[in-house]
Amino acid sequence: MDNYNLLLSSNHSSSSNNSYLLQASHADPSVLSESQEEEKKQESYDERPDKEKKKSTAKIANKIRKPRFAFQTRSKVDVLDDGYRWRKYGQKAVKNNNFPRSYYRCTHKDCSVKKQVQRLSMDEEIVVTTYEGVHTHPVVKCTDNFENILNQMQIYSS
DNA sequence: CGATTTTGACCTGCGC
DNA sequence: GCGCAGGTCAAAATCG
């Protein structure tokens, strides 16, 4: 129970009804690599006067692992509005993917929740959104439950 | 004019 | 030790 990943895939193409499959898997090598939980080095930022000087990676308090949730949806758009404000801080191309992966971070004072949006190369309609961390602040929108979010997915994908 | 995106550089872990 | 792959930073550009 070190890490728990929630894979939520909404496949509305096959069945007429909105059948959401919610399953909990330990580790999915295809989308999630939880083998090495690299702790973020944003804990203590050194001044870093020069580029040559490598920041002292204080890997203290490296025991707590942040939960990660992977939402795999079928949608045309990458960004799924979950009610939070996200600031994109990076974008990298994945090896086996022709589509880049976007890195977002919650724009809050003390909320450092990260999320990354990846699109499968085989099926460009599949978008994997991986959330990392938990929000410690109220949402700016009314997100009662996932049903609301999933509803938006339906709207977007249709 | 402030907040956010873009984009290249940089860092770090891992495998060879 | 070096190169690759993934993740992050930060300055410039862009948007509202």
mmCIF file of C-alpha atoms (C1' of nucleotides) in Angstrom:
data_model
loop_
_atom_site.group_PDB
_atom_site.id
_atom_site.type_symbol
_atom_site.label_atom_id
_atom_site.label_comp_id
_atom_site.label_asym_id
_atom_site.label_seq_id
_atom_site.Cartn_x
_atom_site.Cartn_y
_atom_site.Cartn_z
ATOM 1 C CA MET A 1 0.000 0.000 0.000
ATOM 2 C CA ASP A 2 2.875 2.194 -0.664
ATOM 3 C CA ASN A 3 1.367 3.838 -3.587
ATOM 4 C CA TYR A 4 -2.074 3.642 -4.972
ATOM 5 C CA ASN A 5 -3.008 4.647 -8.390
ATOM 6 C CA LEU A 6 -6.532 5.140 -9.456
ATOM 7 C CA LEU A 7 -7.183 4.425 -13.027
ATOM 8 C CA LEU A 8 -10.392 5.919 -14.123
ATOM 9 C CA SER A 9 -11.249 5.373 -17.679
ATOM 10 C CA SER A 10 -14.437 6.537 -19.212
ATOM 11 C CA ASN A 11 -15.398 4.524 -22.199
ATOM 12 C CA HIS A 12 -18.579 5.801 -23.579
ATOM 13 C CA SER A 13 -18.076 4.592 -27.080
ATOM 14 C CA SER A 14 -19.074 1.009 -26.603
ATOM 15 C CA SER A 15 -21.971 1.311 -24.260
ATOM 16 C CA SER A 16 -24.664 3.843 -24.647
ATOM 17 C CA ASN A 17 -24.683 4.535 -20.957
ATOM 18 C CA ASN A 18 -21.849 6.281 -19.256
ATOM 19 C CA SER A 19 -20.010 3.376 -17.776
ATOM 20 C CA TYR A 20 -17.035 4.528 -15.798
ATOM 21 C CA LEU A 21 -14.530 1.961 -14.790
ATOM 22 C CA LEU A 22 -12.859 2.779 -11.542
ATOM 23 C CA GLN A 23 -10.104 0.456 -10.628
ATOM 24 C CA ALA A 24 -7.196 0.660 -8.287
ATOM 25 C CA SER A 25 -3.919 -0.729 -9.456
ATOM 26 C CA HIS A 26 -0.609 -0.842 -7.717
ATOM 27 C CA ALA A 27 1.662 -0.036 -10.545
ATOM 28 C CA ASP A 28 1.049 0.416 -14.200
ATOM 29 C CA PRO A 29 4.351 0.455 -16.042
ATOM 30 C CA SER A 30 2.795 1.850 -19.138
ATOM 31 C CA VAL A 31 1.634 5.093 -17.679
ATOM 32 C CA LEU A 32 3.011 5.283 -14.176
ATOM 33 C CA SER A 33 6.458 4.623 -12.923
ATOM 34 C CA GLU A 34 6.279 4.573 -9.192
ATOM 35 C CA SER A 35 9.331 2.443 -8.681
ATOM 36 C CA GLN A 36 11.490 5.351 -7.816
ATOM 37 C CA GLU A 37 9.636 8.058 -6.017
ATOM 38 C CA GLU A 38 11.938 10.897 -6.613
ATOM 39 C CA GLU A 39 11.294 13.567 -4.113
ATOM 40 C CA LYS A 40 10.910 16.992 -5.454
ATOM 41 C CA LYS A 41 13.901 19.130 -4.900
ATOM 42 C CA GLN A 42 11.785 22.166 -4.426
ATOM 43 C CA GLU A 43 11.945 21.680 -0.711
ATOM 44 C CA SER A 44 14.965 23.820 -0.111
ATOM 45 C CA TYR A 45 16.087 25.962 -2.922
ATOM 46 C CA ASP A 46 19.614 27.134 -2.723
ATOM 47 C CA GLU A 47 20.538 30.439 -4.134
ATOM 48 C CA ARG A 48 22.310 28.729 -6.991
ATOM 49 C CA PRO A 49 24.590 31.646 -7.807
ATOM 50 C CA ASP A 50 25.945 29.949 -10.855
ATOM 51 C CA LYS A 51 24.809 27.217 -13.071
ATOM 52 C CA GLU A 52 27.865 25.249 -12.270
ATOM 53 C CA LYS A 53 27.030 25.067 -8.640
ATOM 54 C CA LYS A 54 24.706 22.197 -8.228
ATOM 55 C CA LYS A 55 22.013 22.663 -5.713
ATOM 56 C CA SER A 56 22.365 20.704 -2.576
ATOM 57 C CA THR A 57 19.733 18.096 -2.824
ATOM 58 C CA ALA A 58 18.490 17.777 0.656
ATOM 59 C CA LYS A 59 16.711 14.502 0.437
ATOM 60 C CA ILE A 60 15.474 14.702 3.928
ATOM 61 C CA ALA A 61 11.921 13.812 4.705
ATOM 62 C CA ASN A 62 11.905 11.599 1.707
ATOM 63 C CA LYS A 63 9.724 9.025 3.305
ATOM 64 C CA ILE A 64 6.343 10.454 2.597
ATOM 65 C CA ARG A 65 5.119 9.536 -0.830
ATOM 66 C CA LYS A 66 2.595 11.679 -2.434
ATOM 67 C CA PRO A 67 -0.388 9.916 -3.819
ATOM 68 C CA ARG A 68 -0.726 9.798 -7.526
ATOM 69 C CA PHE A 69 -3.905 9.483 -9.465
ATOM 70 C CA ALA A 70 -3.967 8.668 -13.100
ATOM 71 C CA PHE A 71 -7.056 9.567 -14.998
ATOM 72 C CA GLN A 72 -7.248 8.037 -18.383
ATOM 73 C CA THR A 73 -9.936 9.659 -20.404
ATOM 74 C CA ARG A 74 -11.017 9.644 -23.964
ATOM 75 C CA SER A 75 -11.196 13.214 -25.036
ATOM 76 C CA LYS A 76 -10.097 15.514 -27.776
ATOM 77 C CA VAL A 77 -8.749 18.124 -25.450
ATOM 78 C CA ASP A 78 -5.817 17.675 -23.144
ATOM 79 C CA VAL A 79 -6.779 19.968 -20.346
ATOM 80 C CA LEU A 80 -9.566 18.698 -18.161
ATOM 81 C CA ASP A 81 -11.034 21.467 -16.110
ATOM 82 C CA ASP A 82 -11.215 20.036 -12.658
ATOM 83 C CA GLY A 83 -11.857 23.304 -10.941
ATOM 84 C CA TYR A 84 -8.296 24.142 -10.037
ATOM 85 C CA ARG A 85 -6.026 26.682 -11.601
ATOM 86 C CA TRP A 86 -3.012 25.184 -13.271
ATOM 87 C CA ARG A 87 0.135 26.819 -14.492
ATOM 88 C CA LYS A 88 2.088 24.999 -17.098
ATOM 89 C CA TYR A 89 5.750 24.763 -16.197
ATOM 90 C CA GLY A 90 7.138 22.383 -18.710
ATOM 91 C CA GLN A 91 6.620 20.254 -21.714
ATOM 92 C CA LYS A 92 8.716 17.349 -22.822
ATOM 93 C CA ALA A 93 8.489 14.795 -25.523
ATOM 94 C CA VAL A 94 8.263 11.210 -24.435
ATOM 95 C CA LYS A 95 10.335 8.524 -26.047
ATOM 96 C CA ASN A 96 7.640 6.217 -27.235
ATOM 97 C CA ASN A 97 5.241 8.997 -27.860
ATOM 98 C CA ASN A 98 5.066 11.380 -30.699
ATOM 99 C CA PHE A 99 3.026 13.734 -28.587
ATOM 100 C CA PRO A 100 4.598 15.827 -25.881
ATOM 101 C CA ARG A 101 3.751 15.614 -22.238
ATOM 102 C CA SER A 102 2.677 18.738 -20.428
ATOM 103 C CA TYR A 103 3.500 19.485 -16.825
ATOM 104 C CA TYR A 104 1.185 21.630 -14.782
ATOM 105 C CA ARG A 105 1.341 22.914 -11.262
ATOM 106 C CA CYS A 106 -1.400 24.236 -9.061
ATOM 107 C CA THR A 107 -1.237 28.004 -8.853
ATOM 108 C CA HIS A 108 -1.763 28.343 -5.161
ATOM 109 C CA LYS A 109 0.185 29.774 -2.315
ATOM 110 C CA ASP A 110 0.929 26.590 -0.476
ATOM 111 C CA CYS A 111 -0.478 24.064 -2.817
ATOM 112 C CA SER A 112 2.168 22.281 -4.821
ATOM 113 C CA VAL A 113 0.039 19.749 -6.533
ATOM 114 C CA LYS A 114 1.391 18.722 -9.866
ATOM 115 C CA LYS A 115 -0.284 17.118 -12.762
ATOM 116 C CA GLN A 116 0.930 15.924 -16.096
ATOM 117 C CA VAL A 117 -1.049 15.365 -19.196
ATOM 118 C CA GLN A 118 0.093 12.727 -21.612
ATOM 119 C CA ARG A 119 -1.442 11.631 -24.833
ATOM 120 C CA LEU A 120 -1.028 8.160 -26.168
ATOM 121 C CA SER A 121 0.632 7.898 -29.507
ATOM 122 C CA MET A 122 -1.353 4.899 -30.648
ATOM 123 C CA ASP A 123 -4.660 6.487 -29.852
ATOM 124 C CA GLU A 124 -4.481 10.200 -29.884
ATOM 125 C CA GLU A 125 -7.897 10.375 -28.369
ATOM 126 C CA ILE A 126 -6.675 8.849 -25.160
ATOM 127 C CA VAL A 127 -5.427 11.382 -22.677
ATOM 128 C CA VAL A 128 -3.762 10.324 -19.467
ATOM 129 C CA THR A 129 -3.867 12.916 -16.738
ATOM 130 C CA THR A 130 -1.733 12.104 -13.737
ATOM 131 C CA TYR A 131 -2.302 14.029 -10.551
ATOM 132 C CA GLU A 132 0.397 14.133 -7.924
ATOM 133 C CA GLY A 133 -0.277 15.306 -4.431
ATOM 134 C CA VAL A 134 -3.369 16.493 -2.683
ATOM 135 C CA HIS A 135 -4.930 19.910 -2.687
ATOM 136 C CA THR A 136 -5.136 21.677 0.626
ATOM 137 C CA HIS A 137 -7.344 24.498 -0.422
ATOM 138 C CA PRO A 138 -10.927 24.846 -1.557
ATOM 139 C CA VAL A 139 -11.745 24.583 -5.178
ATOM 140 C CA VAL A 140 -12.653 27.667 -7.070
ATOM 141 C CA LYS A 141 -15.441 25.852 -8.781
ATOM 142 C CA CYS A 142 -18.188 23.650 -7.538
ATOM 143 C CA THR A 143 -16.866 20.179 -7.868
ATOM 144 C CA ASP A 144 -19.237 18.048 -5.936
ATOM 145 C CA ASN A 145 -17.852 14.800 -7.139
ATOM 146 C CA PHE A 146 -16.290 13.173 -10.101
ATOM 147 C CA GLU A 147 -19.587 12.936 -11.795
ATOM 148 C CA ASN A 148 -19.347 16.594 -12.515
ATOM 149 C CA ILE A 149 -15.945 16.255 -14.067
ATOM 150 C CA LEU A 150 -16.916 13.230 -16.031
ATOM 151 C CA ASN A 151 -19.860 15.124 -17.316
ATOM 152 C CA GLN A 152 -17.542 17.726 -18.722
ATOM 153 C CA MET A 153 -15.543 15.003 -20.360
ATOM 154 C CA GLN A 154 -18.622 13.795 -22.065
ATOM 155 C CA ILE A 155 -19.346 17.263 -23.303
ATOM 156 C CA TYR A 156 -15.850 17.750 -24.577
ATOM 157 C CA SER A 157 -15.451 14.402 -26.192
ATOM 158 C CA SER A 158 -18.781 14.466 -27.890
ATOM 159 C "C1'" DC B 1 0.311 45.397 -16.468
ATOM 160 C "C1'" DG B 2 0.006 41.037 -14.320
ATOM 161 C "C1'" DA B 3 -0.492 36.235 -14.983
ATOM 162 C "C1'" DT B 4 0.394 32.459 -17.813
ATOM 163 C "C1'" DT B 5 2.570 29.935 -21.713
ATOM 164 C "C1'" DT B 6 6.529 28.836 -24.527
ATOM 165 C "C1'" DT B 7 10.754 26.914 -25.062
ATOM 166 C "C1'" DG B 8 15.532 25.883 -24.531
ATOM 167 C "C1'" DA B 9 18.800 24.894 -21.006
ATOM 168 C "C1'" DC B 10 19.894 22.457 -17.032
ATOM 169 C "C1'" DC B 11 19.778 18.780 -13.538
ATOM 170 C "C1'" DT B 12 19.417 14.093 -11.943
ATOM 171 C "C1'" DG B 13 18.793 9.178 -11.942
ATOM 172 C "C1'" DC B 14 19.703 5.022 -14.401
ATOM 173 C "C1'" DG B 15 21.652 1.818 -17.649
ATOM 174 C "C1'" DC B 16 25.464 0.462 -20.316
ATOM 175 C "C1'" DG C 1 32.170 7.777 -16.925
ATOM 176 C "C1'" DC C 2 29.013 8.830 -20.541
ATOM 177 C "C1'" DG C 3 24.743 9.163 -22.743
ATOM 178 C "C1'" DC C 4 19.826 8.958 -22.583
ATOM 179 C "C1'" DA C 5 15.394 9.940 -20.762
ATOM 180 C "C1'" DG C 6 12.495 12.282 -17.787
ATOM 181 C "C1'" DG C 7 11.557 16.332 -14.857
ATOM 182 C "C1'" DT C 8 12.137 21.322 -13.639
ATOM 183 C "C1'" DC C 9 13.581 26.217 -14.099
ATOM 184 C "C1'" DA C 10 13.465 30.539 -15.833
ATOM 185 C "C1'" DA C 11 13.626 34.265 -19.228
ATOM 186 C "C1'" DA C 12 11.146 35.858 -22.995
ATOM 187 C "C1'" DA C 13 6.859 36.092 -25.276
ATOM 188 C "C1'" DT C 14 2.038 36.177 -25.289
ATOM 189 C "C1'" DC C 15 -2.617 36.838 -23.634
ATOM 190 C "C1'" DG C 16 -6.573 39.137 -21.288
#
